[in-house]
XYZ file of C-alpha atoms in Angstrom:
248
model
C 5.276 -14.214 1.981
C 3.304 -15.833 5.401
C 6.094 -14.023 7.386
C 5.446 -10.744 5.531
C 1.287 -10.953 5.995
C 2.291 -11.812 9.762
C 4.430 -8.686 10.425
C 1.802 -6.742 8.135
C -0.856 -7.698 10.785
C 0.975 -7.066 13.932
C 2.057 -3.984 12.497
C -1.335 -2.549 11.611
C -2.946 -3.711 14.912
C 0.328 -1.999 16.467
C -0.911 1.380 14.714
C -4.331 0.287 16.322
C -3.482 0.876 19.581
C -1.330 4.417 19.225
C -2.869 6.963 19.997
C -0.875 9.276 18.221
C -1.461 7.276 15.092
C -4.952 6.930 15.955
C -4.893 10.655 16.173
C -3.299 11.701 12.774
C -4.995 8.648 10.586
C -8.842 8.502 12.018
C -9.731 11.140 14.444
C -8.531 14.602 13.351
C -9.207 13.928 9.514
C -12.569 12.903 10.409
C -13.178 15.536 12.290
C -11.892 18.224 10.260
C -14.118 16.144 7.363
C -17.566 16.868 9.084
C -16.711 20.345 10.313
C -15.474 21.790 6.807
C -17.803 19.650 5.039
C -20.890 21.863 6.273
C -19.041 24.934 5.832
C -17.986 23.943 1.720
C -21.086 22.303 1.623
C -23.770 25.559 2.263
C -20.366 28.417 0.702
C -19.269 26.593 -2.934
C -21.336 24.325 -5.136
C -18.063 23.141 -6.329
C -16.437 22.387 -2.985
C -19.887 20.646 -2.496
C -19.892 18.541 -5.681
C -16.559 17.239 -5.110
C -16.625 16.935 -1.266
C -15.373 13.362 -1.113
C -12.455 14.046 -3.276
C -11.131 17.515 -1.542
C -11.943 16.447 2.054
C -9.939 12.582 1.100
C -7.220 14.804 -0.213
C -6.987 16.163 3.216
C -7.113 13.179 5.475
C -4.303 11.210 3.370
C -2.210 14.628 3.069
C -2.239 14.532 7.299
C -2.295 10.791 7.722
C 0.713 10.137 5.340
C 2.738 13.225 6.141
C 1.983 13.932 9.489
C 1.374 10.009 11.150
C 3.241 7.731 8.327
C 7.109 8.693 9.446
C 6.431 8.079 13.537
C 6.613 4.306 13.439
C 10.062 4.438 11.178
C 11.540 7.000 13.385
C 10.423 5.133 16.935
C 12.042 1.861 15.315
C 15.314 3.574 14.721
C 15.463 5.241 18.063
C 14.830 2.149 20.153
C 16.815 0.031 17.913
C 14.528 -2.347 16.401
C 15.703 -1.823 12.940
C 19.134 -2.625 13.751
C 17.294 -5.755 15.812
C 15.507 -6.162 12.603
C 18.438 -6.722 10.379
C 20.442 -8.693 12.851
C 17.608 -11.745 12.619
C 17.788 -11.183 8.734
C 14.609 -9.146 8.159
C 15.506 -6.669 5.591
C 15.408 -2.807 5.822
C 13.185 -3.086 2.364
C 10.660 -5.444 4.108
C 10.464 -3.064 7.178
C 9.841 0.222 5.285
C 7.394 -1.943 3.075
C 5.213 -2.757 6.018
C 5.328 0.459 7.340
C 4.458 1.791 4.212
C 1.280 -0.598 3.638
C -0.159 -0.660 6.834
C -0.295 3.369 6.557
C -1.971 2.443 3.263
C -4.633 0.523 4.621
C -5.270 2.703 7.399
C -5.588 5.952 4.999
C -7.905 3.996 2.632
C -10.385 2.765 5.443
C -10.983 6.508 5.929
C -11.085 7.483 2.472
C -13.830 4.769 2.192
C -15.814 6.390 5.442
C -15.823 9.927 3.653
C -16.683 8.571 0.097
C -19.426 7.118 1.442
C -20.428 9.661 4.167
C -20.304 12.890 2.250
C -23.334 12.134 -0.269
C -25.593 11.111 3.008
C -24.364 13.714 5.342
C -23.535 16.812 3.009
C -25.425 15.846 -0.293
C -21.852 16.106 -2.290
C -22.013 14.023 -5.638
C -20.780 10.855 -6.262
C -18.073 10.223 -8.695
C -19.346 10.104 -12.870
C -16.356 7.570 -12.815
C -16.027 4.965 -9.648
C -13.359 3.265 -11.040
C -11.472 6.117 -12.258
C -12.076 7.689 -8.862
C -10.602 4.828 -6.711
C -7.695 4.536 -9.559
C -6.448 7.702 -8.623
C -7.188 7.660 -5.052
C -5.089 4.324 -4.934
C -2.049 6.398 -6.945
C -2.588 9.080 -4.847
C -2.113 6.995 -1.747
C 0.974 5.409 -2.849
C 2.648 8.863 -3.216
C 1.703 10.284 -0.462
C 2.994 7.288 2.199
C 6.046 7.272 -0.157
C 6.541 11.436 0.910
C 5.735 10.141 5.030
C 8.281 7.046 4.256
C 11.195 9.564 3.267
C 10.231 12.011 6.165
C 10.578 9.020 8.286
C 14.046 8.033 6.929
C 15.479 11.281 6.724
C 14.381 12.231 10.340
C 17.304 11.789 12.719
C 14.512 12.212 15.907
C 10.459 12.627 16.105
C 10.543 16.386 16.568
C 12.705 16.642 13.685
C 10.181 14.914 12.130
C 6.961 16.730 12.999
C 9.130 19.785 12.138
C 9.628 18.216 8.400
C 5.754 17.002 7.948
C 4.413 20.333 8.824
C 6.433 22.125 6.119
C 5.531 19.612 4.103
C 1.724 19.572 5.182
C 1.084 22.898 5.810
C 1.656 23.829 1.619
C 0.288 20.850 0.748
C -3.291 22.087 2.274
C -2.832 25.383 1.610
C -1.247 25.581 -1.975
C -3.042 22.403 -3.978
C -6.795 23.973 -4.118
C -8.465 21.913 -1.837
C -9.250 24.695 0.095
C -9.765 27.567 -2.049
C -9.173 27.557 -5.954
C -5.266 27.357 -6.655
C -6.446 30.210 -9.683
C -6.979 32.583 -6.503
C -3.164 32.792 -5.338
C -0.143 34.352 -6.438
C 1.881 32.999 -9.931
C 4.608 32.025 -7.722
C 2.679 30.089 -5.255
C 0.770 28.490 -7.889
C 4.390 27.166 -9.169
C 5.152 26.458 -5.438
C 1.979 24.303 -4.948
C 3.026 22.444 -7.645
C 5.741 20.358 -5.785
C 3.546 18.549 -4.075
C 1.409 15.418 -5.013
C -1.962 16.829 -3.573
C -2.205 19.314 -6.652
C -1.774 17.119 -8.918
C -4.197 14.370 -6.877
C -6.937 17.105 -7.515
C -6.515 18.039 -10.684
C -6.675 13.930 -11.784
C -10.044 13.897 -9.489
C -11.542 16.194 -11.008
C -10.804 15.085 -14.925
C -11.076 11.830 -14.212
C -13.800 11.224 -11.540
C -15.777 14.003 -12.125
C -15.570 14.858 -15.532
C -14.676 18.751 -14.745
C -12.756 21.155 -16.921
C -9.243 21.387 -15.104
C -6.263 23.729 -15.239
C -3.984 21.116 -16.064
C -3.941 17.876 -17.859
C -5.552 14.919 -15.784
C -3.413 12.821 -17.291
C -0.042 14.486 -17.200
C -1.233 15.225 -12.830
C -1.574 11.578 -12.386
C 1.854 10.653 -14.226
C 3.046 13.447 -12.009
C 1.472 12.318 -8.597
C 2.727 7.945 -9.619
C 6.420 9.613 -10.154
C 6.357 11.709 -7.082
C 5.627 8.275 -5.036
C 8.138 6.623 -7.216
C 10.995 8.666 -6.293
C 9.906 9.306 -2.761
C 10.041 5.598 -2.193
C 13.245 4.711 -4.265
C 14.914 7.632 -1.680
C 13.303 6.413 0.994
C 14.529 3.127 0.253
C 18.071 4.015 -0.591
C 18.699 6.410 2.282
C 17.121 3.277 4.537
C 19.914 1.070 3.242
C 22.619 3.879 3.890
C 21.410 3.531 7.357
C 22.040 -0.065 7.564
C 24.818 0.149 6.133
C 26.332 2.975 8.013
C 25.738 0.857 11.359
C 27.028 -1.786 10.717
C 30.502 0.026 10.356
């Protein structure tokens, strides 16, 4: 367990000092954060009451999908996985470090917008805390699970950035954090509805804010824990096929 904490910190401070992973998990987030946090703030008293929720919907969505995989895919390419394996560190421990370091990372800025949007943009705070940080934590765990199986699955990096963006792109654009899901077409509602951000939303607002939603807050969060679920058993499974296909 010391050994795991070890390679947990090295790996975080690793992310630390990427600037790509900088990039995807701090800067553009937060950036995107205070600019579309005035405009939802002074165009939709909804958007504005549930700022922290919307806007941390966003940052984990890019963090996970879009910065999550590159650390799995740069260890493949150079070879450290294989290195990995050869001193007897398993491929689970690997994608599990990977994995929690991204969580860490995407919760230290969902922390700086929960706390930021009530001061900067007079959103509202949560009617449930708890319930709030219950789902955020769920919500986290799916989404690195998605950026863990882009990561596996990805025989290069462009490959990869190719497979986060179509990910990411409906992800923003179809789950309602933007504009209200009710607004689109019935077959892009369905479509939005394959990824964990809609469901992430509708659990926010039933649980957290005590809003009226389109679908059960309950059955969204079941539906959010078993997208993570299978993402990582995948991710997991394909990671081993790796190993195992080397090794031959």
């Amino acid at each position: 367990m010391r050994a795991f904490f070890n390679y947990l910190w090295i790996q975080f401070k690793m992310d630390l000092r990427n600037k790509g992973t900088l990039l995807t998990y701090y800067f553009t987030p937060l950036v995107f954060f205070l600019v579309m946090g005035a405009v939802f703030s002074s165009t939709s008293p909804l958007m504005r009451s549930t700022l922290a929720a919307s806007m941390t919907i966003f940052s984990i969505s890019m963090g996970a999908i879009m910065g999550a995989p590159a650390p799995l895919v740069k260890m493949r390419d150079s070879g450290s996985l294989r290195a990995f394996r050869v001193t007897g560190i398993p491929s689970g421990a690997t994608l599990a470090v990977t994995a929690v370091s991204a969580f860490l990372h995407l919760f230290i800025v969902s922390l700086v917008i929960y706390f930021v949007s009530p001061i900067a943009f007079h959103s509202d705070l949560p009617a449930a805390p708890g319930l709030y940080f219950a789902v955020l934590a769920v919500f986290l765990f799916a989404s690195v699970g998605v950026g863990m199986l882009i990561g596996v699955c990805a025989p290069g990096q462009s490959y990869a950035t190719m497979l986060s963006m179509i990910v990411f792109l409906p992800s923003l654009l179809l789950s309602g954090i933007m504009f209200p899901a009710s607004m689109l077409p019935q077959i892009l509602t369905w479509a939005g509805r394959i990824f964990p951000a809609t469901y992430a939303l509708q659990s926010f607002y039933g649980y957290a804010y005590r809003i009226e939603t389109e679908m059960s807050a309950a059955i969204s969060l079941c539906a959010v824990a078993g997208i993570g679920l299978f993402a990582f058993l995948l991710a997991s499974w394909r990671l081993n096929r790796i190993g195992k296909s080397e090794q031959t």
